[in-house]
CSV table of C-alpha atoms in Angstrom, one decimal:
chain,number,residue,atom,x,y,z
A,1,UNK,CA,9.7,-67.6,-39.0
A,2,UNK,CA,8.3,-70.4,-36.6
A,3,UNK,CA,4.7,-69.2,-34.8
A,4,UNK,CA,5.9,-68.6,-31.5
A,5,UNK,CA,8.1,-66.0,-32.6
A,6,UNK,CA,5.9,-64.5,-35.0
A,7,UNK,CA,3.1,-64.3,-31.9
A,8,UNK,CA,6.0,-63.3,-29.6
A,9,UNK,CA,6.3,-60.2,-32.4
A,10,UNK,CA,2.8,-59.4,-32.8
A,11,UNK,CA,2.1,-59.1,-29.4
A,12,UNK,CA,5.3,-56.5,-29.1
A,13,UNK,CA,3.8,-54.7,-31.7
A,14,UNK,CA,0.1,-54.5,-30.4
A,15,UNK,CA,2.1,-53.2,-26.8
A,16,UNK,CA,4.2,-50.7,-28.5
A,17,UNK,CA,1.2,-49.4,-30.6
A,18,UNK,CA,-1.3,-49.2,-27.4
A,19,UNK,CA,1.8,-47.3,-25.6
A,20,UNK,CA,1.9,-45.0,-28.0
A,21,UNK,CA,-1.7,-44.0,-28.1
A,22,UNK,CA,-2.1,-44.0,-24.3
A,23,UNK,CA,1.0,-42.0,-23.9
A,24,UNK,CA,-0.8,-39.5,-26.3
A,25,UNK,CA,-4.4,-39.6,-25.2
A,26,UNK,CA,-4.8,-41.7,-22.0
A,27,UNK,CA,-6.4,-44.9,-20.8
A,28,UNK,CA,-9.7,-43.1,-20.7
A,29,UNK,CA,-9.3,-41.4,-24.6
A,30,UNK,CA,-7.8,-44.8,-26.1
A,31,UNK,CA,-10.1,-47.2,-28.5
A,32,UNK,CA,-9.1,-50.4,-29.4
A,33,UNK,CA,-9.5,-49.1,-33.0
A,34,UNK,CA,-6.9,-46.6,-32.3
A,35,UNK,CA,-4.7,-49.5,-30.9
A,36,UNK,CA,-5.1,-51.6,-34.0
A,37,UNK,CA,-4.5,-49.0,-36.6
A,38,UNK,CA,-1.3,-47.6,-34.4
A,39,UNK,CA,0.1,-51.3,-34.3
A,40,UNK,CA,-0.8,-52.2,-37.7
A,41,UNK,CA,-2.3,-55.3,-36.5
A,42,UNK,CA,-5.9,-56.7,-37.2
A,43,UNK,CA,-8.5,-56.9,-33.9
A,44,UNK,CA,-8.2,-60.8,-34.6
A,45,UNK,CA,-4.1,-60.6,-33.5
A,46,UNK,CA,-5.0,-58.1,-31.0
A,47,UNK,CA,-8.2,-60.8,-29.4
A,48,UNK,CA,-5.7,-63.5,-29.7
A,49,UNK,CA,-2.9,-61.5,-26.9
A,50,UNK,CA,-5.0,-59.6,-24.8
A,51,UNK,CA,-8.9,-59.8,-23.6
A,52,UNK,CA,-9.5,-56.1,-22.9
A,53,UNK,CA,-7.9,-52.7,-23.3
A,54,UNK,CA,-7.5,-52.6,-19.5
A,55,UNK,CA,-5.5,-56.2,-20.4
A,56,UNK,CA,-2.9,-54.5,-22.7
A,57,UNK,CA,-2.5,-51.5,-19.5
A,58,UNK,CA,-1.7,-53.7,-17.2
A,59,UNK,CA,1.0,-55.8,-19.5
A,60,UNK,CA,2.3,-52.5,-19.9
A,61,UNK,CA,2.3,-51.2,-16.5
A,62,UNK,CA,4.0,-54.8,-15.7
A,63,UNK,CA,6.7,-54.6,-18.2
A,64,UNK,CA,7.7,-50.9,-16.8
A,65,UNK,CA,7.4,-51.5,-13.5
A,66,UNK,CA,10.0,-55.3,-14.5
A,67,UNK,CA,12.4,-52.5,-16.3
A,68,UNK,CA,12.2,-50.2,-13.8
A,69,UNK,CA,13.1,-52.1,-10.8
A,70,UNK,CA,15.5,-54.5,-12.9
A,71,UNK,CA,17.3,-51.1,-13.6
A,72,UNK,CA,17.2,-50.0,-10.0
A,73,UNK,CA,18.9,-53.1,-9.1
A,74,UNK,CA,22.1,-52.5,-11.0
A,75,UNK,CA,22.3,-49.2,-10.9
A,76,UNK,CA,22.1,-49.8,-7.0
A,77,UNK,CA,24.9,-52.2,-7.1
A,78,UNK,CA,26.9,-50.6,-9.1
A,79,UNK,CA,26.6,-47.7,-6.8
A,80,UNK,CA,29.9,-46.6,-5.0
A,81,UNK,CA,27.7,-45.2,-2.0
A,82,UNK,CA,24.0,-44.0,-1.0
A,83,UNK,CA,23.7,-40.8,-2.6
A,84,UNK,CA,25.4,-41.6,-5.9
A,85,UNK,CA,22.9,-44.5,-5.9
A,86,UNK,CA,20.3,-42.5,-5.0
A,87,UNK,CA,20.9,-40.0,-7.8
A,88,UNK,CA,21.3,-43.1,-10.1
A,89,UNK,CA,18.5,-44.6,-9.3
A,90,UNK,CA,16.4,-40.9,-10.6
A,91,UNK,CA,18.9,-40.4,-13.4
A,92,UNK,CA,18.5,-43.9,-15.0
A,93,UNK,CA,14.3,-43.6,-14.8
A,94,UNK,CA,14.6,-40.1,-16.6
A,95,UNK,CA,16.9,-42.3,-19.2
A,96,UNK,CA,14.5,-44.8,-19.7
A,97,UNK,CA,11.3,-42.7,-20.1
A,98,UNK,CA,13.2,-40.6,-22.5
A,99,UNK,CA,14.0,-43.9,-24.6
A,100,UNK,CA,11.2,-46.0,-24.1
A,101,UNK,CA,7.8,-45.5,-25.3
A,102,UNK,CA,6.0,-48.3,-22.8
A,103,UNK,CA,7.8,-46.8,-19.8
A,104,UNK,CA,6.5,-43.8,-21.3
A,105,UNK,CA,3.0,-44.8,-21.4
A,106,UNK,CA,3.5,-47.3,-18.1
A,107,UNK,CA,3.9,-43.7,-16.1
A,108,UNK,CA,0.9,-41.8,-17.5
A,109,UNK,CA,-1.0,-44.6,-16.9
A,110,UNK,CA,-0.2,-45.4,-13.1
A,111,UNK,CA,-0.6,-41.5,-13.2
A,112,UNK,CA,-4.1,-42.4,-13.7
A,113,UNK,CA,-4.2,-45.6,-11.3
A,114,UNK,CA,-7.5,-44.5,-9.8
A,115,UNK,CA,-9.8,-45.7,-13.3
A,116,UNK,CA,-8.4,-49.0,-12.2
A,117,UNK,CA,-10.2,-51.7,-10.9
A,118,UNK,CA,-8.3,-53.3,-9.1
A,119,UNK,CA,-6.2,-50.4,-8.6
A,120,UNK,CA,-2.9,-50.3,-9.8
A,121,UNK,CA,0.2,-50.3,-7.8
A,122,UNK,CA,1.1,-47.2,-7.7
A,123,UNK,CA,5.7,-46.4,-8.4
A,124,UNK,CA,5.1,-43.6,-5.2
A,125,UNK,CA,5.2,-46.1,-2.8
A,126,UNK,CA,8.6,-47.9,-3.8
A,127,UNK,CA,10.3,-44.9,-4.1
A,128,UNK,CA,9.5,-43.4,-1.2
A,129,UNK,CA,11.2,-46.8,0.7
A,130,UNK,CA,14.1,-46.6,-1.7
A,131,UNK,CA,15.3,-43.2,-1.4
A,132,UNK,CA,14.2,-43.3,2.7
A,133,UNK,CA,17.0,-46.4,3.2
A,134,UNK,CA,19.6,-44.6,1.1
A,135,UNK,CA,19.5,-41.5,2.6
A,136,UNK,CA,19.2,-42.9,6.1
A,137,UNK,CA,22.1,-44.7,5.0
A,138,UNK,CA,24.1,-42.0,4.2
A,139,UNK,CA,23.5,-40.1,7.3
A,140,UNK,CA,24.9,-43.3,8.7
A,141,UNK,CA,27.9,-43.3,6.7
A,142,UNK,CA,28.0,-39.3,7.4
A,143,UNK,CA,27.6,-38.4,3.5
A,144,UNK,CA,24.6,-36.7,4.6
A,145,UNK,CA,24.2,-34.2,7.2
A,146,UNK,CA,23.6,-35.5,10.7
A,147,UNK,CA,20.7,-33.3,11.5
A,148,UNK,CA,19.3,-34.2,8.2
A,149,UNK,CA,15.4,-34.9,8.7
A,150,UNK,CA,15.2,-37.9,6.0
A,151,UNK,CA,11.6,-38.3,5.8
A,152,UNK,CA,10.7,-34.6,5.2
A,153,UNK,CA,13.2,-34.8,2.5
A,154,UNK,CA,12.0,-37.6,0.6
A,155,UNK,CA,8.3,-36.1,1.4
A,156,UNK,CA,9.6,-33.1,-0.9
A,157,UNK,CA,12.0,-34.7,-3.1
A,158,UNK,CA,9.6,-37.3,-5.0
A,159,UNK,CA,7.2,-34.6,-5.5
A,160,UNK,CA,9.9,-32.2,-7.1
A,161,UNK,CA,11.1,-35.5,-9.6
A,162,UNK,CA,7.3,-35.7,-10.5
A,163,UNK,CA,7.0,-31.7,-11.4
A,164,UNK,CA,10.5,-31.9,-13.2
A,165,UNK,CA,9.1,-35.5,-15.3
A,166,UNK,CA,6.0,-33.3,-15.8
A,167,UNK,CA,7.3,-30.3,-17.3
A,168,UNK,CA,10.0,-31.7,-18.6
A,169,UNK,CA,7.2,-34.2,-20.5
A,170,UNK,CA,5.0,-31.0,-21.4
A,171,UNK,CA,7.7,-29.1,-22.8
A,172,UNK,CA,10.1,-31.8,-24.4
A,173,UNK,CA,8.7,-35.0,-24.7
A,174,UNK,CA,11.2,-35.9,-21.9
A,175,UNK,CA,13.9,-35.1,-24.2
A,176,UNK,CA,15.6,-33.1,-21.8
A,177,UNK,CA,14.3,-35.1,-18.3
A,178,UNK,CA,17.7,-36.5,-17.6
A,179,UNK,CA,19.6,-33.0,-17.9
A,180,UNK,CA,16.6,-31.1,-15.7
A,181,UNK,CA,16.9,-34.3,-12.7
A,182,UNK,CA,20.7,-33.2,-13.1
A,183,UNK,CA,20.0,-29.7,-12.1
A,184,UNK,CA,17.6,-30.7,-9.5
A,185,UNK,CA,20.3,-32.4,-7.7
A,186,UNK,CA,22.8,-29.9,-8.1
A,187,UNK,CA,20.2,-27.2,-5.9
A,188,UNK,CA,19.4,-30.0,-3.4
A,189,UNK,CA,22.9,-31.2,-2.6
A,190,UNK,CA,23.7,-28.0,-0.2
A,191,UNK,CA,21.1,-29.3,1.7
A,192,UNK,CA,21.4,-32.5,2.0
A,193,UNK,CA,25.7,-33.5,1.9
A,194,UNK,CA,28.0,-32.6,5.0
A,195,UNK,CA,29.8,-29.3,3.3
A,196,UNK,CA,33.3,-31.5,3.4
A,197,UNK,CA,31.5,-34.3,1.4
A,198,UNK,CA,29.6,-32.0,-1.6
A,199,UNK,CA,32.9,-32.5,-3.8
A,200,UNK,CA,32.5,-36.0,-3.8
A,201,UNK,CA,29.0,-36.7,-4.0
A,202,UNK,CA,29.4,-33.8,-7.4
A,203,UNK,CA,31.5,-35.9,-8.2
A,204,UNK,CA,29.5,-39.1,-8.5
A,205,UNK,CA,26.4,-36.9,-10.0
A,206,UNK,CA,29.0,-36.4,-12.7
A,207,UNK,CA,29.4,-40.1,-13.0
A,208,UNK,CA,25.4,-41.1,-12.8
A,209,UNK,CA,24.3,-38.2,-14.6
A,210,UNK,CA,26.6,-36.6,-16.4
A,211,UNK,CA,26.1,-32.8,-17.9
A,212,UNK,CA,24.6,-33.2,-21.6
A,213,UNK,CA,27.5,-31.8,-24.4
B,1,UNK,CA,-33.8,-8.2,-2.5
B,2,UNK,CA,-32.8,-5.8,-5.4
B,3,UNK,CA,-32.6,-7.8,-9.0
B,4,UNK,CA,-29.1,-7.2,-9.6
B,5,UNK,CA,-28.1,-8.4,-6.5
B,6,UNK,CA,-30.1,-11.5,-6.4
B,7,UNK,CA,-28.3,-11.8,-10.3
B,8,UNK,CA,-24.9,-11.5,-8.6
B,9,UNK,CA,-25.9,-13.9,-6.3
B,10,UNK,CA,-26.5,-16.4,-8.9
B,11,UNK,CA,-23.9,-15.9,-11.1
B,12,UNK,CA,-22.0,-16.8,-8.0
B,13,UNK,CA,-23.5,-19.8,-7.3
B,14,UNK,CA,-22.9,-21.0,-10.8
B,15,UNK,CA,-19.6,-20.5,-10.6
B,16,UNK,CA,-19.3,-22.1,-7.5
B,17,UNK,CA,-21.0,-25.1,-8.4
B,18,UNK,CA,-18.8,-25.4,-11.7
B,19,UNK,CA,-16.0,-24.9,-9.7
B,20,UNK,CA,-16.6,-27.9,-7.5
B,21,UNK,CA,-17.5,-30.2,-10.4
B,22,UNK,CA,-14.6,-29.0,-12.9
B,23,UNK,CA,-11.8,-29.6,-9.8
B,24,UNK,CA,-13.4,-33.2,-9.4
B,25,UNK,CA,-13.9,-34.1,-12.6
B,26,UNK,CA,-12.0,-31.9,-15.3
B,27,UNK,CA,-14.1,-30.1,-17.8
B,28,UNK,CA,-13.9,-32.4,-20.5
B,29,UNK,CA,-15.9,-34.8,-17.7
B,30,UNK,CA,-18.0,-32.2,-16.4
B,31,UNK,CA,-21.9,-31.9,-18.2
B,32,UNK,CA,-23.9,-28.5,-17.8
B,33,UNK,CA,-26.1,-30.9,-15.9
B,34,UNK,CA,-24.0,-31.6,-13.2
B,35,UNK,CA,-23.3,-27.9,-12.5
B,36,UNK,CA,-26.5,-26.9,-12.2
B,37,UNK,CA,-26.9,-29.5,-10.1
B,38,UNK,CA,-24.6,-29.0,-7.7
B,39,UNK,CA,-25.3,-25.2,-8.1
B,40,UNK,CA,-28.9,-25.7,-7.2
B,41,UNK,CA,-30.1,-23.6,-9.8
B,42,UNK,CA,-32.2,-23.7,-13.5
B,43,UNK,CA,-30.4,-24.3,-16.6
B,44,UNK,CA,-32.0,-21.1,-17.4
B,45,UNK,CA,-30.6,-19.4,-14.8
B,46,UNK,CA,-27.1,-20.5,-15.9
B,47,UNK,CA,-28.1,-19.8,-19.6
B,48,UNK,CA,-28.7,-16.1,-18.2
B,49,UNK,CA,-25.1,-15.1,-16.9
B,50,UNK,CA,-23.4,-18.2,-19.7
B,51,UNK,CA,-23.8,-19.0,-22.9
B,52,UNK,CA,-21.6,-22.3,-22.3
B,53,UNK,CA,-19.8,-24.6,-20.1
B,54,UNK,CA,-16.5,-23.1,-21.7
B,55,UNK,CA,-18.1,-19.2,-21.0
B,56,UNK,CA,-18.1,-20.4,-17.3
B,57,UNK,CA,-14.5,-22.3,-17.5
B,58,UNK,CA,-12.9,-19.0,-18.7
B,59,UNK,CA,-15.0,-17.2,-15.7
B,60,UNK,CA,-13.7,-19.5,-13.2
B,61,UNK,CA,-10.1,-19.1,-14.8
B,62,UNK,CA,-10.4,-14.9,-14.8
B,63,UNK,CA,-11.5,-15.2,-11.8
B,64,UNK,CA,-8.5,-17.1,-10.3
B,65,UNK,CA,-6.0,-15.7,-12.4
B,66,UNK,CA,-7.2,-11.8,-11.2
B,67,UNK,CA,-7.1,-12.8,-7.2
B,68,UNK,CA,-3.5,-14.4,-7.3
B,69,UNK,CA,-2.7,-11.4,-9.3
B,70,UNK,CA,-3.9,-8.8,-6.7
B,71,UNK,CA,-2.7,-11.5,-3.8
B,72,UNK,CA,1.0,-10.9,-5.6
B,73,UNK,CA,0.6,-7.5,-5.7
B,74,UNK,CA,-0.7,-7.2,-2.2
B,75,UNK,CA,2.6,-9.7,-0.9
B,76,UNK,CA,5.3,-7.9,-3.0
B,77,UNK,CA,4.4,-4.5,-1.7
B,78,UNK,CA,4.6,-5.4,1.3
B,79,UNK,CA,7.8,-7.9,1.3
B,80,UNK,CA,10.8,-6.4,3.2
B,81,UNK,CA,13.3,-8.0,0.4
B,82,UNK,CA,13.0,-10.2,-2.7
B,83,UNK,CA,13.1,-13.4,-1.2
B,84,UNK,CA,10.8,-12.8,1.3
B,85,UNK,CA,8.7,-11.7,-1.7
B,86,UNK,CA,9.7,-15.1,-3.7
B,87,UNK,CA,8.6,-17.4,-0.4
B,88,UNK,CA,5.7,-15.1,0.1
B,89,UNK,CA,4.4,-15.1,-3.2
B,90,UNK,CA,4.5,-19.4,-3.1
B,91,UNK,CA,2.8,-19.4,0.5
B,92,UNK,CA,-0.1,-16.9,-0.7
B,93,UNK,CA,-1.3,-18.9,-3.5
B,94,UNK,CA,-0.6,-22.1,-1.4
B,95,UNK,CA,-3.0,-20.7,0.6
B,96,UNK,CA,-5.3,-19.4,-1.9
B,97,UNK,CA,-5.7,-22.7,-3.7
B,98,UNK,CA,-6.0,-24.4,-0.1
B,99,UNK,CA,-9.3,-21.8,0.6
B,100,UNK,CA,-10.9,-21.0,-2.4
B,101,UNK,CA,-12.5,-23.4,-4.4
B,102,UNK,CA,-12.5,-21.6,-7.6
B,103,UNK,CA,-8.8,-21.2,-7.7
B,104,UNK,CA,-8.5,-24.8,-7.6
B,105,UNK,CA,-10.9,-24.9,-10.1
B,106,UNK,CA,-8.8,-23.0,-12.1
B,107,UNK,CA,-5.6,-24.4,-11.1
B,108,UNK,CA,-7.2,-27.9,-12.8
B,109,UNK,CA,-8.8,-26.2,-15.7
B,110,UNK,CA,-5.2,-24.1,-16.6
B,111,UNK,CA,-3.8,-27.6,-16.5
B,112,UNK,CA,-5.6,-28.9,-19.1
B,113,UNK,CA,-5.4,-25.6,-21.2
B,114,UNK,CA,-4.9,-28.0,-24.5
B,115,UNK,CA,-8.8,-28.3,-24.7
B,116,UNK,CA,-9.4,-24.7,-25.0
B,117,UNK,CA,-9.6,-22.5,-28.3
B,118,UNK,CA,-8.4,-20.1,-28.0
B,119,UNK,CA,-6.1,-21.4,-25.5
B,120,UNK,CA,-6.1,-20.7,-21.5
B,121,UNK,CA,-3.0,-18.5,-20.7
B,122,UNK,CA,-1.0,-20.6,-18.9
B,123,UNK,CA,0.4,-19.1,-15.8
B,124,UNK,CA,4.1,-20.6,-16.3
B,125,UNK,CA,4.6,-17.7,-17.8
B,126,UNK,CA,3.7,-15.1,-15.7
B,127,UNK,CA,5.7,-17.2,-12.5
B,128,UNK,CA,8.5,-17.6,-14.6
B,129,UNK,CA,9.0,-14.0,-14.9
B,130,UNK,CA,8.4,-13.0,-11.4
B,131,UNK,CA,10.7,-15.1,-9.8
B,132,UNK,CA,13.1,-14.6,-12.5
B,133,UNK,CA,13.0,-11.0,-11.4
B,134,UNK,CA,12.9,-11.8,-7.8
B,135,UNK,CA,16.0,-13.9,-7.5
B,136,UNK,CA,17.8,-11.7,-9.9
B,137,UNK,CA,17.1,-8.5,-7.4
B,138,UNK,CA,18.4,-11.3,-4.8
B,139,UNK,CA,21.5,-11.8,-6.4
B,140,UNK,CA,22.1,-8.2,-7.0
B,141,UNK,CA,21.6,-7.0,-3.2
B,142,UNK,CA,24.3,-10.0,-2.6
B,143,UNK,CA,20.8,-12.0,-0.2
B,144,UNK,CA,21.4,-14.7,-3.1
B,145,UNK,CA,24.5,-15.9,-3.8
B,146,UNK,CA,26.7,-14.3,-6.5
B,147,UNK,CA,27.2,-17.3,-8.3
B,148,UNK,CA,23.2,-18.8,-8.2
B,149,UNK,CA,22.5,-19.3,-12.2
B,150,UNK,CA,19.0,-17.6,-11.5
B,151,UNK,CA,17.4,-19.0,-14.9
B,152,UNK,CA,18.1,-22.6,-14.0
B,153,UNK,CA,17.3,-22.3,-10.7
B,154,UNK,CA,13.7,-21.1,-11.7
B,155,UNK,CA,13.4,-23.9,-14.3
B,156,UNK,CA,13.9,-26.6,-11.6
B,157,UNK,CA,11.9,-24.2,-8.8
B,158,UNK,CA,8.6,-24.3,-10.7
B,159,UNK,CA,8.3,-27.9,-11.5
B,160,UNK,CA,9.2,-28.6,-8.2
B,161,UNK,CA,6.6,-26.2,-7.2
B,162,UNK,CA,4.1,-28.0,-9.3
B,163,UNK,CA,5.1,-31.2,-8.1
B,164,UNK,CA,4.3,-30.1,-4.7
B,165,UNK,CA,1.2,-28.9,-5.8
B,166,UNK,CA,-0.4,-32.1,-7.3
B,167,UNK,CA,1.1,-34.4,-4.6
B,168,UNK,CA,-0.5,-32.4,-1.9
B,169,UNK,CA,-3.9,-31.9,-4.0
B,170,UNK,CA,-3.9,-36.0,-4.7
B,171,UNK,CA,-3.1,-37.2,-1.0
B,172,UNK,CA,-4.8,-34.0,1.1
B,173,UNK,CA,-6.9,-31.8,-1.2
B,174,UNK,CA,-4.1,-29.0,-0.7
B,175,UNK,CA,-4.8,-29.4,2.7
B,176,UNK,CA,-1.2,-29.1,3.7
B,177,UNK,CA,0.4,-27.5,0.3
B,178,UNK,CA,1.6,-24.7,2.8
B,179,UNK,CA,3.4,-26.6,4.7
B,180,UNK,CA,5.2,-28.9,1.8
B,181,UNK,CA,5.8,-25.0,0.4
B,182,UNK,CA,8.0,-24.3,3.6
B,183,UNK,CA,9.8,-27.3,3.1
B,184,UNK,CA,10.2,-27.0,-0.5
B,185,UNK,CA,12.2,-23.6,0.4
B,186,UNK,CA,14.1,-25.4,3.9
B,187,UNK,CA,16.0,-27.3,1.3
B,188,UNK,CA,16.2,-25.4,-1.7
B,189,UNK,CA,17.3,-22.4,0.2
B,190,UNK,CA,21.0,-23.8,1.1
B,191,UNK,CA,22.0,-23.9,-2.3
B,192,UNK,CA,20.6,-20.3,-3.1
B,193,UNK,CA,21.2,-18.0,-0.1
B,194,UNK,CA,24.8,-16.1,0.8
B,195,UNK,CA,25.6,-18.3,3.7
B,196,UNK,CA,26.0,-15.5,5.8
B,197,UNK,CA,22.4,-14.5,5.3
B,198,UNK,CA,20.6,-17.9,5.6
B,199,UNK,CA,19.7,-16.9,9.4
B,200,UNK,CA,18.3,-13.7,8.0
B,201,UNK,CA,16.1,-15.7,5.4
B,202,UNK,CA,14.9,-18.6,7.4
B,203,UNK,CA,13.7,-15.6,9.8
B,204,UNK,CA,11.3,-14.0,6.8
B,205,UNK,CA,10.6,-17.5,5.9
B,206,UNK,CA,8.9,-17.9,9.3
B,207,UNK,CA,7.0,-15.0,8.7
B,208,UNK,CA,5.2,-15.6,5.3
B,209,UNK,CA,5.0,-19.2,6.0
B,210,UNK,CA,5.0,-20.2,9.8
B,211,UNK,CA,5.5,-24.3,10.4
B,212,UNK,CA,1.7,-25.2,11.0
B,213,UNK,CA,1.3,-26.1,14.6
């Protein structure tokens, strides 16, 4: 195996190790001993990647916040209109925290931004713009209800996606985030779609998030 | 002053002071130094109402767990149907954890139940079954629709509820968790209230938690 790919390996390894131990125990509760042994790597392979454990955080906040937005963008395009994107857009995060362990650990450690220094960029922010355009968007394109109040909704709904990803991470590792954001949707939509429109957008939930067999 | 008061008086003050150190720091963070600190009184003192910084935590979370109790019993009795009772029991602790310091003490410290042996009892639980009850008494005197799947709609109601909760405790310090709580049930109550009663509902919503001014 030439060196490059070997490094390229070892420093996969050393991320996936340190996102399973923060994911377990926090930035704060995580040693670089525990980082090591999880990885199976020696400190020297570790030394040789990253200068700090702050280092390895931040490489794994970066490579979730590149797989999250890289995500959003497709699912975005593929989107047939603003709510079925919009419902996308939470459906395909819960898939990849359920499947990936460093977007796992990326969100419990921007959870805990503030023991950063500089702080991190906190994922509250960019969702709050996203879900703001595309449900302005479809109150433009009457999907939505006329007299919906957009950012009161969005003040509410990115809360309720962070209690579901919280319980749903307490209770089942995740396992069953993508079926509870379903439900989610389901009670929100009466609020949210023009009455004539809620078979359609149902419609595209099925599509985006499908019911779990 | 009479002994046992000025006891009470202390005892008080200790709990006080914990409370304000445990909701800022957690109580794995928090020292027995730091309390007495910001309690203003002598370790010995605090070693004559606590034998330890755990005896206090599960003070602090009897304590909160008996007031929301009573508050419940106080806003059920007194609710003129079960929704109102539902809303009203969400506003009261809004409120609660908004004004008292050593509910949000306990709020914190039931979060991280984990670190106690034997555990804190979570209060999941005890929500769960109460609105469980509530919407199901709903759906039976036809205020919730006939066809609301009541155990599914609590599942998503009390994360979102505990969303709400931390979003308003990071960015205001619970400041304006009442107000996110009428919001919360703006939009979710479309999808659960007989249309022909939604006028009626929004009405008793108004009067167990009134739009701030």
């Amino acid at each position: 195996m030439p060196q490059q790919e070997r490094a390229r390996i070892t420093r996969e390894r050393v991320l996936e190790g340190a996102a399973r131990v923060f994911a377990r125990v926090g930035f704060a509760g995580a040693s670089l001993s525990d980082i090591t042994a999880e990885a199976g790597t020696s400190k020297g392979a570790l030394y040789f990647h990253f200068t700090s454990k702050e280092h390895i955080a931040r490489a794994i906040v970066d490579h979730e916040q590149n797989l999250a937005k890289e995500s959003a963008t497709t699912v975005i395009a593929a989107a047939a209109s603003p709510l079925e994107a919009a419902m996308g857009l939470c459906g395909d995060f819960a898939r990849l925290v359920a499947s990936d362990p460093i977007i796992r650990a990326g969100v419990r450690l921007t959870s805990e931004a503030g023991e950063f220094d500089p702080p991190l960029t906190s994922p509250f922010e960019d969702w709050f713009i996203a879900l703001e355009q595309l449900f302005s968007a479809a109150v433009a394109t009457g999907q939505a209800r006329a007299d919906l109040d957009v950012p009161t909704f969005v003040r509410f709904a990115i809360p309720a996606f962070t209690g579901v990803q919280l319980v749903s991470g307490a209770l089942t590792d995740y396992a069953d985030f993508a079926q509870r954001v379903r439900e989610m949707w389901l009670f929100l939509l009466p609020a949210v779609v023009a009455p004539e429109r809620l078979g359609d957008v149902v419609a595209a939930l099925d599509r985006v998030l499908p019911a779990s067999a």
